[in-house]
Structures are given as structure tokens and as C-alpha cells.
CSV table of C-alpha atoms and ligand atoms in Angstrom, one decimal:
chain,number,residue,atom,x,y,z
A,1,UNK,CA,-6.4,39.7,-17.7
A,2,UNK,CA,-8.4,36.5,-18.5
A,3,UNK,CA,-11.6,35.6,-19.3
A,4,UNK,CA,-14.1,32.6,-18.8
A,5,UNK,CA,-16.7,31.7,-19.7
A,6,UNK,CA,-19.3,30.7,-16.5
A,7,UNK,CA,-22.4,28.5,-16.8
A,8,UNK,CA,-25.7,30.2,-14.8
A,9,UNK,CA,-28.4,27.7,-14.0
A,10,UNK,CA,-30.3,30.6,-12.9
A,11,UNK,CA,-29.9,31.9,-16.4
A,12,UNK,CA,-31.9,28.9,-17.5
A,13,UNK,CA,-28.1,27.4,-18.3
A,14,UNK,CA,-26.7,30.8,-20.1
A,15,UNK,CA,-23.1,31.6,-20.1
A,16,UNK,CA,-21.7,34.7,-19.3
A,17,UNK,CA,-18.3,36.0,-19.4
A,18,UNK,CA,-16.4,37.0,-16.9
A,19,UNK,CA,-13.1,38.8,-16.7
A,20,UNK,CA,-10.3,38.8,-13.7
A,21,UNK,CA,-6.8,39.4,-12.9
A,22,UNK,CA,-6.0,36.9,-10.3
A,23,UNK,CA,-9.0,33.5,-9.5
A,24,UNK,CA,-8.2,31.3,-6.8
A,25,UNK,CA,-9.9,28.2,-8.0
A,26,UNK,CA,-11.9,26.7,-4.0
A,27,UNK,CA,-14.6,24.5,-5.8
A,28,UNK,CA,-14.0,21.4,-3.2
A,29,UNK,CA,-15.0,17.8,-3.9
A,30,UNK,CA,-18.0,15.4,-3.9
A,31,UNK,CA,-19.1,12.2,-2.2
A,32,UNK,CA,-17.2,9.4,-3.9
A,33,UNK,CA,-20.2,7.3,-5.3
A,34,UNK,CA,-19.9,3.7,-6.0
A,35,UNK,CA,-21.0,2.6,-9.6
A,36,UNK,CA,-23.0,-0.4,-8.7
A,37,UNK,CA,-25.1,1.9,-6.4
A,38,UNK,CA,-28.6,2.5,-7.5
A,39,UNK,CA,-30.8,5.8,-7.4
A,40,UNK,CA,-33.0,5.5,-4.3
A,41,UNK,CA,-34.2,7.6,-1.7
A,42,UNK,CA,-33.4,4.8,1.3
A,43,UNK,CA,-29.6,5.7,-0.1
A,44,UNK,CA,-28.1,8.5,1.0
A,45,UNK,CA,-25.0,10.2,0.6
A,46,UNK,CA,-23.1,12.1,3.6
A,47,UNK,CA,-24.8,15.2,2.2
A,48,UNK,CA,-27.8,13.9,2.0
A,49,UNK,CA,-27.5,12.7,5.9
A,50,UNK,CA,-27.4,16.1,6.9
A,51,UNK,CA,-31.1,16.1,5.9
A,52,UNK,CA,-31.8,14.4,9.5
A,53,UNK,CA,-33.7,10.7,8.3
A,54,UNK,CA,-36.7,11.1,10.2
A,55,UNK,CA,-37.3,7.2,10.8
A,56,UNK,CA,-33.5,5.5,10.1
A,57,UNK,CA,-34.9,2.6,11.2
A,58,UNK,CA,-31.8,-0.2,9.9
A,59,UNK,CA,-29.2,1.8,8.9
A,60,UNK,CA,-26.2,0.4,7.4
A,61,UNK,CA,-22.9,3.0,6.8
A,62,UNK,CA,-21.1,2.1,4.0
A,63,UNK,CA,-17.6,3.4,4.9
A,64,UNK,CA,-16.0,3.2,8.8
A,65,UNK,CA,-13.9,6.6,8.1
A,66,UNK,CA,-14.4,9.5,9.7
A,67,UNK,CA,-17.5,10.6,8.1
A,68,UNK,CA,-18.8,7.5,8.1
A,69,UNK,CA,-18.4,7.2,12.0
A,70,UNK,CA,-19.5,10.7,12.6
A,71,UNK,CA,-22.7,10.4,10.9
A,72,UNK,CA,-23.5,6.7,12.7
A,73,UNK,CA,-22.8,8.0,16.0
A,74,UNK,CA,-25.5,11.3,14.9
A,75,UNK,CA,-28.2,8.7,13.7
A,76,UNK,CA,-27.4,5.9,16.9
A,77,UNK,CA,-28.1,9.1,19.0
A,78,UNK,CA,-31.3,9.6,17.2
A,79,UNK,CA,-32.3,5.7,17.9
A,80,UNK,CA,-31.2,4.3,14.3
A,81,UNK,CA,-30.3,0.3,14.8
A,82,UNK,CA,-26.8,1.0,12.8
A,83,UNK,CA,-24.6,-1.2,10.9
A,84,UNK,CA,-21.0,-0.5,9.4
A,85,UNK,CA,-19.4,-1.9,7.0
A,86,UNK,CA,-15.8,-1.2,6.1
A,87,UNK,CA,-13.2,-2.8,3.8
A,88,UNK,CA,-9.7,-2.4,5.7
A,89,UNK,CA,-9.1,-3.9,9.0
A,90,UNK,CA,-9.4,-1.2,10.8
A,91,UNK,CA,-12.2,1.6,11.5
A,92,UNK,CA,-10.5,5.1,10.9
A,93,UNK,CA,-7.7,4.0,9.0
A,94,UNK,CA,-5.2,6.4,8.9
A,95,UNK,CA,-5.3,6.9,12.7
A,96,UNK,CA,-3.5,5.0,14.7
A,97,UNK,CA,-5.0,1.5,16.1
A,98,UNK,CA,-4.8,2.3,19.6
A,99,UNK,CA,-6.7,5.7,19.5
A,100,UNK,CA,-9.5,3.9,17.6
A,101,UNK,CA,-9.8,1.0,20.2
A,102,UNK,CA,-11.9,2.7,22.8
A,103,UNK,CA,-14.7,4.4,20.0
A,104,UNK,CA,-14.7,0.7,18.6
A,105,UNK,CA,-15.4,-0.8,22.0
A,106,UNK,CA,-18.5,1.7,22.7
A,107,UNK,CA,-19.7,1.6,19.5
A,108,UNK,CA,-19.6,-2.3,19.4
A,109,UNK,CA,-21.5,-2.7,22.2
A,110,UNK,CA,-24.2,-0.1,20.7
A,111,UNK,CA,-24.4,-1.0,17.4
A,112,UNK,CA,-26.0,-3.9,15.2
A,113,UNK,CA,-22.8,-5.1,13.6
A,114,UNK,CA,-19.4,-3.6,13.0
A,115,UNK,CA,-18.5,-6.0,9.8
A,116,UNK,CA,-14.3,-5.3,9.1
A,117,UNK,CA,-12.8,-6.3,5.8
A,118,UNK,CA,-15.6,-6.7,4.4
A,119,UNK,CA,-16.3,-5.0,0.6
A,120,UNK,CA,-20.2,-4.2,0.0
A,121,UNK,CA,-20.4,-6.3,-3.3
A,122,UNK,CA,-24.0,-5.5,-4.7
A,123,UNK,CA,-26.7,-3.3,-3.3
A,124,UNK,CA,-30.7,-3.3,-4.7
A,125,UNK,CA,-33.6,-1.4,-4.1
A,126,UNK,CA,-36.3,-3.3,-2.4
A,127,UNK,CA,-39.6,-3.3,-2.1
A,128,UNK,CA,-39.5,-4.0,1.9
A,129,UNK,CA,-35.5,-2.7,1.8
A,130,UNK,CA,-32.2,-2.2,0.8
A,131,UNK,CA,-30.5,-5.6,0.2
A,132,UNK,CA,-27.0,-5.3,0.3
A,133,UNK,CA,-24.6,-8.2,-0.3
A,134,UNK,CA,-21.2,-8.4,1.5
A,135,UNK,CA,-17.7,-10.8,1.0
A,136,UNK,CA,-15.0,-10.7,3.6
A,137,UNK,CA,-11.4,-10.5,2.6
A,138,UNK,CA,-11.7,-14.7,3.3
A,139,UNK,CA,-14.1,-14.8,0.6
A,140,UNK,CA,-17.4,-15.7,3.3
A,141,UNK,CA,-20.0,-14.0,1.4
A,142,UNK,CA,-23.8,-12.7,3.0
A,143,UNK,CA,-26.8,-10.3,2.6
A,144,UNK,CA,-28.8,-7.9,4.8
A,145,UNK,CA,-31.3,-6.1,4.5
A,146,UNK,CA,-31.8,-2.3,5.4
A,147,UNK,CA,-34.2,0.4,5.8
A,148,UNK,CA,-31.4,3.1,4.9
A,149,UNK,CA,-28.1,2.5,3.7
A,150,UNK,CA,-25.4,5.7,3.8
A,151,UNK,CA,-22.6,6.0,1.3
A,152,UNK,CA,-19.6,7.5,2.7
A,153,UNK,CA,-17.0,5.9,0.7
A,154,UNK,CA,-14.2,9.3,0.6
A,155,UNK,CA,-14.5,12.0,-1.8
A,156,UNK,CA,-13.3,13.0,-4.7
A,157,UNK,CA,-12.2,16.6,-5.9
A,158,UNK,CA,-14.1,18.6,-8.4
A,159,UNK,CA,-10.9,19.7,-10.4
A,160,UNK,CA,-12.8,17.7,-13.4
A,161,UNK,CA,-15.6,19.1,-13.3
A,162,UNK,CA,-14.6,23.0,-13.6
A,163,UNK,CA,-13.2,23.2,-17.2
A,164,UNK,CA,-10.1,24.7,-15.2
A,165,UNK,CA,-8.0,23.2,-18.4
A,166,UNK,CA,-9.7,25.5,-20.9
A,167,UNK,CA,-7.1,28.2,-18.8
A,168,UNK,CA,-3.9,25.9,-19.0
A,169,UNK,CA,-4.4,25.1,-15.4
A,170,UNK,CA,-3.1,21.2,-14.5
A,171,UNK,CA,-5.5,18.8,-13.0
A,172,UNK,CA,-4.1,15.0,-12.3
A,173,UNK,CA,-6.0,12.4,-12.9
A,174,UNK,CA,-7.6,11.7,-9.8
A,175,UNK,CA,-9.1,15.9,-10.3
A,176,UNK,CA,-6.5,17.7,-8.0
A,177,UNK,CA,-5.5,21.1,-9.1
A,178,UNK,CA,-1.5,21.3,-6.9
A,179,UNK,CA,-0.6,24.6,-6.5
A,180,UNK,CA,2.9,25.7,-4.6
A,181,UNK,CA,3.0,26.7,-0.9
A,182,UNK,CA,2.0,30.5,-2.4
A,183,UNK,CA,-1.3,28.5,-3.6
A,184,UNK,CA,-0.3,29.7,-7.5
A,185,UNK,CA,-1.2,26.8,-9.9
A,186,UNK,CA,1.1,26.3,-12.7
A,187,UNK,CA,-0.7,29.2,-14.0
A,188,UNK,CA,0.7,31.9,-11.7
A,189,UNK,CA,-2.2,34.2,-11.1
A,190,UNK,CA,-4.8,31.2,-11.3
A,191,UNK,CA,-4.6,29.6,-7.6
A,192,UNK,CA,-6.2,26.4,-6.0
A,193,UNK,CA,-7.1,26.2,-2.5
A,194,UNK,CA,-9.0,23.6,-0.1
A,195,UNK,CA,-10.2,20.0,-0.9
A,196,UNK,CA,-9.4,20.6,-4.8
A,197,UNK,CA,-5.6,21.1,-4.1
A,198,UNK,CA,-5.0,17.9,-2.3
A,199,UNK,CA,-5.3,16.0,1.3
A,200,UNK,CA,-6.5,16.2,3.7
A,201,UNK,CA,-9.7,17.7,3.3
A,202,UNK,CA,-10.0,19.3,6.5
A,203,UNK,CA,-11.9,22.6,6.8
A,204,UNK,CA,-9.8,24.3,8.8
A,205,UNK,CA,-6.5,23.4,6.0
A,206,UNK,CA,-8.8,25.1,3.3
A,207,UNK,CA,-9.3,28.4,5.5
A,208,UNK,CA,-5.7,28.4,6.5
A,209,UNK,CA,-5.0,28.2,2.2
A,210,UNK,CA,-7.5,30.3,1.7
A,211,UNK,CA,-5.9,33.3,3.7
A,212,UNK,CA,-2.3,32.4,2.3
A,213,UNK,CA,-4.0,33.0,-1.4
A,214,UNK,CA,-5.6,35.6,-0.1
A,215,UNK,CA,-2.6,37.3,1.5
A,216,UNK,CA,0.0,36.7,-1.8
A,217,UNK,CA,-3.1,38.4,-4.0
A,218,UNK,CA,-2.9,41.1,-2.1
A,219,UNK,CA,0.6,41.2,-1.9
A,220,UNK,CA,2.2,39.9,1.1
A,221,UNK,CA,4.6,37.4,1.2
A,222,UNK,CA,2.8,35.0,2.3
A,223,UNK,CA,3.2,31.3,1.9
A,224,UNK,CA,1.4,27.9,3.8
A,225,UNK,CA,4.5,26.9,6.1
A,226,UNK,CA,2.3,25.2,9.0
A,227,UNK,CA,3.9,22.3,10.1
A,228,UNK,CA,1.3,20.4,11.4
A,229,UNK,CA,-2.7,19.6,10.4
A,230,UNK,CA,-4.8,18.3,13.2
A,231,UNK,CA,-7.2,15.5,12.4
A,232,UNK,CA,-10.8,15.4,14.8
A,233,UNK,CA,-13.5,12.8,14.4
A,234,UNK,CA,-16.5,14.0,16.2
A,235,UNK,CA,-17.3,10.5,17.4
A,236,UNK,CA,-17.9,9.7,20.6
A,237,UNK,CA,-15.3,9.2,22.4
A,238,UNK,CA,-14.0,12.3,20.5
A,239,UNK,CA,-10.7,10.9,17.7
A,240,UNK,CA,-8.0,13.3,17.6
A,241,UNK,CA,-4.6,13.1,16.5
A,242,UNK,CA,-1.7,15.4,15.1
A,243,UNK,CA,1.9,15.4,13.0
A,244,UNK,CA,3.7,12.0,13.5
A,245,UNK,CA,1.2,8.9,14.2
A,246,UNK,CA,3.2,5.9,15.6
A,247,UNK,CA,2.1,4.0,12.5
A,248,UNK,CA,3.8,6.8,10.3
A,249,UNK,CA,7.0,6.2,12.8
A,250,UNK,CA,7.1,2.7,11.9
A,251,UNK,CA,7.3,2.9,8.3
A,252,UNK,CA,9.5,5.9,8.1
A,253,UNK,CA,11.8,4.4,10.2
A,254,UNK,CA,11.8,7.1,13.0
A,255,UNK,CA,12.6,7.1,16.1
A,256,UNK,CA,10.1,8.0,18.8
A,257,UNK,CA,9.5,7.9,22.5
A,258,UNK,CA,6.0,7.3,23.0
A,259,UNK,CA,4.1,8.7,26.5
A,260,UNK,CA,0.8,7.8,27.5
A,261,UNK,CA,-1.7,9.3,29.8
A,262,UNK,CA,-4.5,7.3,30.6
A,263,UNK,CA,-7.7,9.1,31.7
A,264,UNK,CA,-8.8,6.5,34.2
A,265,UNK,CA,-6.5,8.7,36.4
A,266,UNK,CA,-7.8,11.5,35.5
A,267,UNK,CA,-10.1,13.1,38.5
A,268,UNK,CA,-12.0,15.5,35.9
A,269,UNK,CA,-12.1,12.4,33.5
A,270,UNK,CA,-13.9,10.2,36.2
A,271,UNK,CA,-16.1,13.4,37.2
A,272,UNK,CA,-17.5,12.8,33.8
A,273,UNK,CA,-18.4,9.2,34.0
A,274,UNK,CA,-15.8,8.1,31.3
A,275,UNK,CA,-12.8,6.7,31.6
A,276,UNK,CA,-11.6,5.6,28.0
A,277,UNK,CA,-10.1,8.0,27.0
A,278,UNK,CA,-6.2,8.0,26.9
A,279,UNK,CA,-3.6,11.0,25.6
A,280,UNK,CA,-0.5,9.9,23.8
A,281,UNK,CA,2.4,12.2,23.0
A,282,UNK,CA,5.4,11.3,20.6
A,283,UNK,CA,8.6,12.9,21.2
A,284,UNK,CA,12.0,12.4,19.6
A,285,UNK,CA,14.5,11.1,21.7
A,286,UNK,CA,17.8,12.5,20.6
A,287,UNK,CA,15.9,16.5,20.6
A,288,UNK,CA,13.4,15.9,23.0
A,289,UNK,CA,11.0,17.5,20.7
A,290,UNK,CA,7.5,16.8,20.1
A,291,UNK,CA,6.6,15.2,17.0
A,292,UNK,CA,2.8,14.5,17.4
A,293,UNK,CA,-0.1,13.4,19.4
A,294,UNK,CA,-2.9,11.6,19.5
A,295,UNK,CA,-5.9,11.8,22.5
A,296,UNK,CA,-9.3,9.8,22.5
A,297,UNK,CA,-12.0,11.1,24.6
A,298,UNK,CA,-14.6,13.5,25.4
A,299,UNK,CA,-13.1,16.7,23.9
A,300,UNK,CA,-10.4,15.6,22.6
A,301,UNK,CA,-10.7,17.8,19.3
A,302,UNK,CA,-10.5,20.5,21.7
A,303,UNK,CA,-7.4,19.7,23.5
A,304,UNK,CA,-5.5,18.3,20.4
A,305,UNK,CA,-4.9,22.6,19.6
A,306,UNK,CA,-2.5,22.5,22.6
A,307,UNK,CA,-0.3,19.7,21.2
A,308,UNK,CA,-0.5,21.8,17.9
A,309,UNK,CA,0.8,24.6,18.8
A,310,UNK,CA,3.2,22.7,21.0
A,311,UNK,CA,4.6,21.3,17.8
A,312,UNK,CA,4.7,24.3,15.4
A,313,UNK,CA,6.9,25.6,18.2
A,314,UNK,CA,9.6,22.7,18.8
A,315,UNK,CA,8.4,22.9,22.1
A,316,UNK,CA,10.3,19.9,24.2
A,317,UNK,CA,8.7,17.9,26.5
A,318,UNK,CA,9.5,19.9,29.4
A,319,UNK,CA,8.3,23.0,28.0
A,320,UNK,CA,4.7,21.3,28.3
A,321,UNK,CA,5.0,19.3,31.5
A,322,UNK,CA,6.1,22.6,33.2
A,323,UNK,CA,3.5,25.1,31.4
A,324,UNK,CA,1.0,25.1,34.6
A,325,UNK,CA,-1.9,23.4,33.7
A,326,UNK,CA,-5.3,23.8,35.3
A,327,UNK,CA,-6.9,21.4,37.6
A,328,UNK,CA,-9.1,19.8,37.4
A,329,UNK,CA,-9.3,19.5,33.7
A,330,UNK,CA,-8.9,17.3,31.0
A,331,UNK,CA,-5.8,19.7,29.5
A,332,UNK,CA,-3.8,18.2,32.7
A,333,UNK,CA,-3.7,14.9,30.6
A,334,UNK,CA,-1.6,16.2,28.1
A,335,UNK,CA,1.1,17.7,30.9
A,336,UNK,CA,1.1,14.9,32.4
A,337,UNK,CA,1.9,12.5,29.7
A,338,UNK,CA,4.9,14.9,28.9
A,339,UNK,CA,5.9,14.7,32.4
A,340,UNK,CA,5.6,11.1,31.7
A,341,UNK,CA,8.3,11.3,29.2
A,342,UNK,CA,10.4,13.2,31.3
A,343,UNK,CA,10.5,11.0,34.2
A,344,UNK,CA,8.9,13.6,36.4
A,345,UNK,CA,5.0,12.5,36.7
A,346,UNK,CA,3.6,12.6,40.4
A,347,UNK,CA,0.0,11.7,39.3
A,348,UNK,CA,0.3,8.0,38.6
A,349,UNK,CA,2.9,5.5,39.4
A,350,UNK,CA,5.1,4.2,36.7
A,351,UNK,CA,7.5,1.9,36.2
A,352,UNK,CA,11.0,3.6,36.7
A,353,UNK,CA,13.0,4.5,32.7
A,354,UNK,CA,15.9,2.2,32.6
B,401,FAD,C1,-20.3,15.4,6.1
B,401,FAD,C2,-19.0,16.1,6.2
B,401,FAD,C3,-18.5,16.5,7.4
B,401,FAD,C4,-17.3,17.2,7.5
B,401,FAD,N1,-16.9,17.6,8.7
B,401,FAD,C5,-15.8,18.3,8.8
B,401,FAD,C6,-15.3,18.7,10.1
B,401,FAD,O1,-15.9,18.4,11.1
B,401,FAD,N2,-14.1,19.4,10.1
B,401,FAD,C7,-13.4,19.7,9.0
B,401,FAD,O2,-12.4,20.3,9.1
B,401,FAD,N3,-13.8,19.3,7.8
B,401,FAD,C8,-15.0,18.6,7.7
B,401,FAD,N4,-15.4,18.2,6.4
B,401,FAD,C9,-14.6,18.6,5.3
B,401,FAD,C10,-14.9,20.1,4.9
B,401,FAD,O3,-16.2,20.3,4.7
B,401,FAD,C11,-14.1,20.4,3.6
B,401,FAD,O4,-12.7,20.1,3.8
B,401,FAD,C12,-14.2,21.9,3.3
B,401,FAD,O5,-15.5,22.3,3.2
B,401,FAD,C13,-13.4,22.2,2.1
B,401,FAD,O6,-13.5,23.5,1.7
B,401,FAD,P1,-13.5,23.9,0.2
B,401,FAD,O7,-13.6,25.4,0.1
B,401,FAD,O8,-12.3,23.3,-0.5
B,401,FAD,O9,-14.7,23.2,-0.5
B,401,FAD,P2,-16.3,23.3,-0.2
B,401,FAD,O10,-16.5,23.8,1.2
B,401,FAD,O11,-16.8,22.0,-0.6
B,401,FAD,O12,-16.8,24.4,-1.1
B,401,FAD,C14,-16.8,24.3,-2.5
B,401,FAD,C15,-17.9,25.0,-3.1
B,401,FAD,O13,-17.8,25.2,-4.5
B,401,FAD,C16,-19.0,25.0,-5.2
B,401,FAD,N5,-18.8,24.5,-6.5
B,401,FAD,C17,-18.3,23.3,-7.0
B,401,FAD,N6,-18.3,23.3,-8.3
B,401,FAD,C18,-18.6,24.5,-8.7
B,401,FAD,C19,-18.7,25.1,-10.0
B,401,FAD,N7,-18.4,24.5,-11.2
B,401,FAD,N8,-19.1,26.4,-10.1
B,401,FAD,C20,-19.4,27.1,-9.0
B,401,FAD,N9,-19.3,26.6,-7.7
B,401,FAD,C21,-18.9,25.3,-7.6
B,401,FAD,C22,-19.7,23.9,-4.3
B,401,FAD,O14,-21.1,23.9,-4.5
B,401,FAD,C23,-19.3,24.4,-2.9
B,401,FAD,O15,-20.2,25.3,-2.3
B,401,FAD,C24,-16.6,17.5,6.3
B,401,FAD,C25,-17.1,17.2,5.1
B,401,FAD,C26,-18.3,16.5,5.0
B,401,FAD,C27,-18.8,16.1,3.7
């Protein structure tokens, strides 16, 4: 049994102390801010952009991730003349190129300006805006100004802010708390779940922990074993991509047979008026297993689920090109880009496999 000690606001900052025999530690992570940032209302954080801007007017994203993108796609809906601003070379990064190509097209054509390795240097409060000064990885440097600018830089964990030391529980330097695949911190009835145990900080990865500390609590034996953690930007065109990326391929050094569906032959895909989108599946080549996915278009955080469960069960490329997929729907796309692989697609012409 163990006691802490636990800080109530609504106590007028009191302490009380609490006792327990097992704590699983879920206190998640904050918006990375950047020092040089100052107060302002006009400067938001991606909490704070949940509180819809009423008139976003100029608004420049500071971060072209996936939160980031989300929220600009949110406010360009709601008429906001958006700017991004990102210091790698490539929006999303983490995703493979290819996937991001057809959201960049759209959103380059809809946006004020997509600036790419480019690091926000200095930002100040205005009185008619938000100046914020820019230098690209060629050292050009330039200013703006904005009516809003949103911070969505990553985030860190709270494992630093929790005084989870004061019970001998570990937390690295960066504020992760690890804990083994039972969730049990180095303390073993002390576990860590969610955005505080590690990457990626995905929702549905913290439930899934969650239950497994949960589960071994209670008593089962129960540990996270799940081979696979889908990834979803809901951008539009929809991002979604799972297990092995082609870029992770390359600098592993593993061999994969890439297929590709595109959707400009999909019927249901042109029923929607968008034909972007493509679905790529990644299969070993000695096993004929699949290794992971990635789709871009509408839905595709839907459909990714499929190529999920695929992999969790070493299903092989003909094991998904002959599952009988509805028609017409945009599921279809990922049969066929297994059939693809197997040399036994009727729905578009390709080039015969040497
Ligand atoms: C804008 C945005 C959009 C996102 N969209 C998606 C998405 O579409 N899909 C997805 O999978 N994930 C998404 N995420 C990520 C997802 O929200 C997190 O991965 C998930 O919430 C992590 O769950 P958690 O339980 O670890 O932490 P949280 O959900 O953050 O919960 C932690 C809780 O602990 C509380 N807390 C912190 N410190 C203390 C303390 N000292 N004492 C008491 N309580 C404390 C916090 O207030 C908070 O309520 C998004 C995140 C953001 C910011």
C-alpha cells in the first residue's frame, strides 16, 4: 500500500492524501511551446483551437504535422486565409512522401502559402498583428504578418510535471514514464499508460494500454502484443498509413514489394468527384505477407482498419485480393491493390511482372 500526496485546486491548493494498492499513472502530455513565443490571445495553442476562432482572418500554423494540418484544414473550411509554416521538407513527416502529395496539392492550391524548411525565428504581438519572422534552411530570411498564429509544434509528456519520482518511479529526460508490455513501471504496481509512456500518441494506443493495465490489475495475463498502430490525419484528402512505411523499408534495409491502387479507377472514387486518392500495400516478397499500408483519400482512416487487421494476422496477399469485397466501394481499392501484387487484377491494365 502507498500513499501520495495530491494537490486540489478546488481545495484552494490543499493536499490530501491518498492511499492505493496498484495507480496506473495516464496523465498524457501538453502542447510543446516555443520559448520565444509571447502571451497573446491572437496565439493559440491546438487546445486553444478547439475554442472555434470566430474571425481567423490570416492564420498562420506553426507546425505542418498532423495536428497542424488537421486544425488548418478545420479553419480553411470555416473561411480562414491560412498559412503553414514547417521546418522539415516535408508536410507530415513521418508519413511517407507519396501519401502526402495529393493533401499538399489541394491544400496548395487553397491556401495562402505553404513555406517548407522554413524555422519561425521570432514572433511579436502587434498592435495591427502577429509579426512573425521566418529563415529558410538557405538562410533567405522574411516577415509576415497575421491575424492569428497557431502553435502546433508536437507535444511533450507530463511525466515532469506529476512528482511520479517522489514514488521511485523513472521518468527520462524528455518526461516519459516506460513501463513493460504488462504497462508496470519499474515500480511494479505503479503503471504508465497513453501519451506519458512513449510514441505515438495516438488515442486509440492509450485505450488499447489502458485495458492491458487494466486487465493485469485485475489479474489476467494480459500484455500489449499488437503488432501494428494505425496512424489517420483527418485532413482532407483523409492521411492514413499502418506498420512498415516505404521510407522505414529503406533505411532498415528491408525488402518490400510495393502495390498501388490508384483511385482514378475507382467507379465509387469518381462517384465522389475525387480522384486523388491512391491505396498502397507493402508486402514481403519471400512470405508474401503484408507488412503495411498506406491510403490517401476520402475515408481513408476508415479503410486503413482492414489493412490492420490484415497485418496482425500475417494475412498474404491473396488472402485479401480473394476476401470478396463489395462494389462499389472504396474498400475494393485495397483488394485490388493486393490483387495487384499477385498478378491477378482485372480492374486496370498493368504492365505484365517480369
Ligand atoms: C488537437 C488534438 C487532436 C488529436 N486528435 C487525435 C485523433 O484524431 N486521434 C487520435 O488517436 N489521437 C488524437 N490526439 C491525441 C490524443 O488526444 C492523445 O493521444 C490521447 O488523448 C492520450 O490519452 P492519455 O490518456 O495518455 O492522455 P490525455 O487524454 O491527455 O489525458 C490526460 C489527463 O490527465 C490530466 N492531468 C495531467 N496532469 C495531471 C495531474 N498532475 N493531476 C491530475 N490530472 C492530470 C489532464 O488534464 C488530462 O485530462 C489528438 C491530440 C490533440 C491535442
Amino acid at each position: 500500500m502507498i500513499e501520495v500526496t495530491q494537490a486540489s485546486s478546488l481545495q484552494g491548493g490543499a493536499s490530501e492524501r491518498i492511499r492505493f494498492e496498484y495507480c496506473i499513472i495516464a496523465a498524457g502530455s501538453e502542447p510543446m511551446r516555443l520559448p520565444f513565443i509571447p502571451q497573446d490571445p491572437r496565439i493559440i495553442d491546438s487546445t486553444g483551437a478547439l475554442e472555434v476562432l470566430r474571425e481567423p482572418g490570416r492564420l498562420l500554423v506553426i507546425g505542418g504535422g498532423i495536428i497542424g494540418l488537421e486544425m488548418a484544414c478545420v479553419y480553411d473550411a470555416l473561411g480562414a486565409k491560412v498559412s503553414v509554416v514547417e521546418l522539415t521538407a516535408q508536410l507530415m513527416p513521418g508519413c511517407d512522401p507519396d501519401l502526402v502529395r495529393p493533401l499538399e496539392k489541394r491544400i496548395k492550391a487553397r491556401y495562402a502559402e505553404i513555406l517548407l524548411n522554413t524555422q519561425v525565428t521570432a514572433v511579436t504581438a502587434g498592435k495591427d498583428g502577429v509579426q512573425v519572422s521566418f529563415a529558410t534552411s538557405d538562410g533567405v530570411k522574411s516577415s509576415n504578418s497575421y491575424d492569428h498564429v497557431l502553435v502546433a509544434v508536437g507535444r511533450t509528456p507530463n511525466g515532469r510535471t506529476i512528482g511520479a519520482e517522489a514514488a521511485g518511479v523513472q521518468v527520462d529526460q524528455r518526461g516519459f514514464i516506460a513501463s513493460d508490455q504488462q504497462m508496470r513501471t519499474n515500480v511494479p504496481h505503479i503503471f504508465s499508460i497513453g501519451d506519458i509512456r512513449g510514441q505515438p500518441m495516438l488515442a486509440h494506443k492509450a485505450s488499447h494500454e489502458a485495458k492491458v493495465a487494466a486487465e493485469v490489475v485485475a489479474g489476467h495475463k494480459s500484455a500489449f502484443d499488437a503488432r501494428v498502430i494505425p496512424s489517420v490525419a483527418y485532413t482532407d484528402p483523409e492521411v492514413a498509413w499502418v506498420g512498415l512505411t516505404e521510407a522505414s523499408a529503406k533505411t532498415q534495409n528491408i525488402s518490400v514489394e510495393k502495390a498501388v491502387f490508384p483511385w482514378a479507377a475507382s467507379g465509387r472514387s469518381l462517384s465522389i468527384g475525387r480522384d486523388e486518392g491512391f491505396t498502397k500495400l507493402l508486402f514481403d516478397p519471400a512470405t508474401r505477407r503484408l507488412l503495411g499500408a498506406g491510403i490517401v483519400g476520402t475515408n481513408a482512416g476508415e479503410l486503413i482498419a482492414e489493412t490492420a487487421l490484415a497485418i496482425e494476422l500475417g494475412a498474404e496477399g491473396a488472402d485479401i485480393g480473394l476476401t470478396v469485397h463489395p462494389h462499389p466501394t472504396l474498400s475494393e481499392t485495397v483488394a485490388f491493390a493486393a490483387e495487384a501484387f499477385d498478378g491477378t487484377l482485372t480492374d486496370l491494365y498493368l504492365p505484365k511482372k517480369r
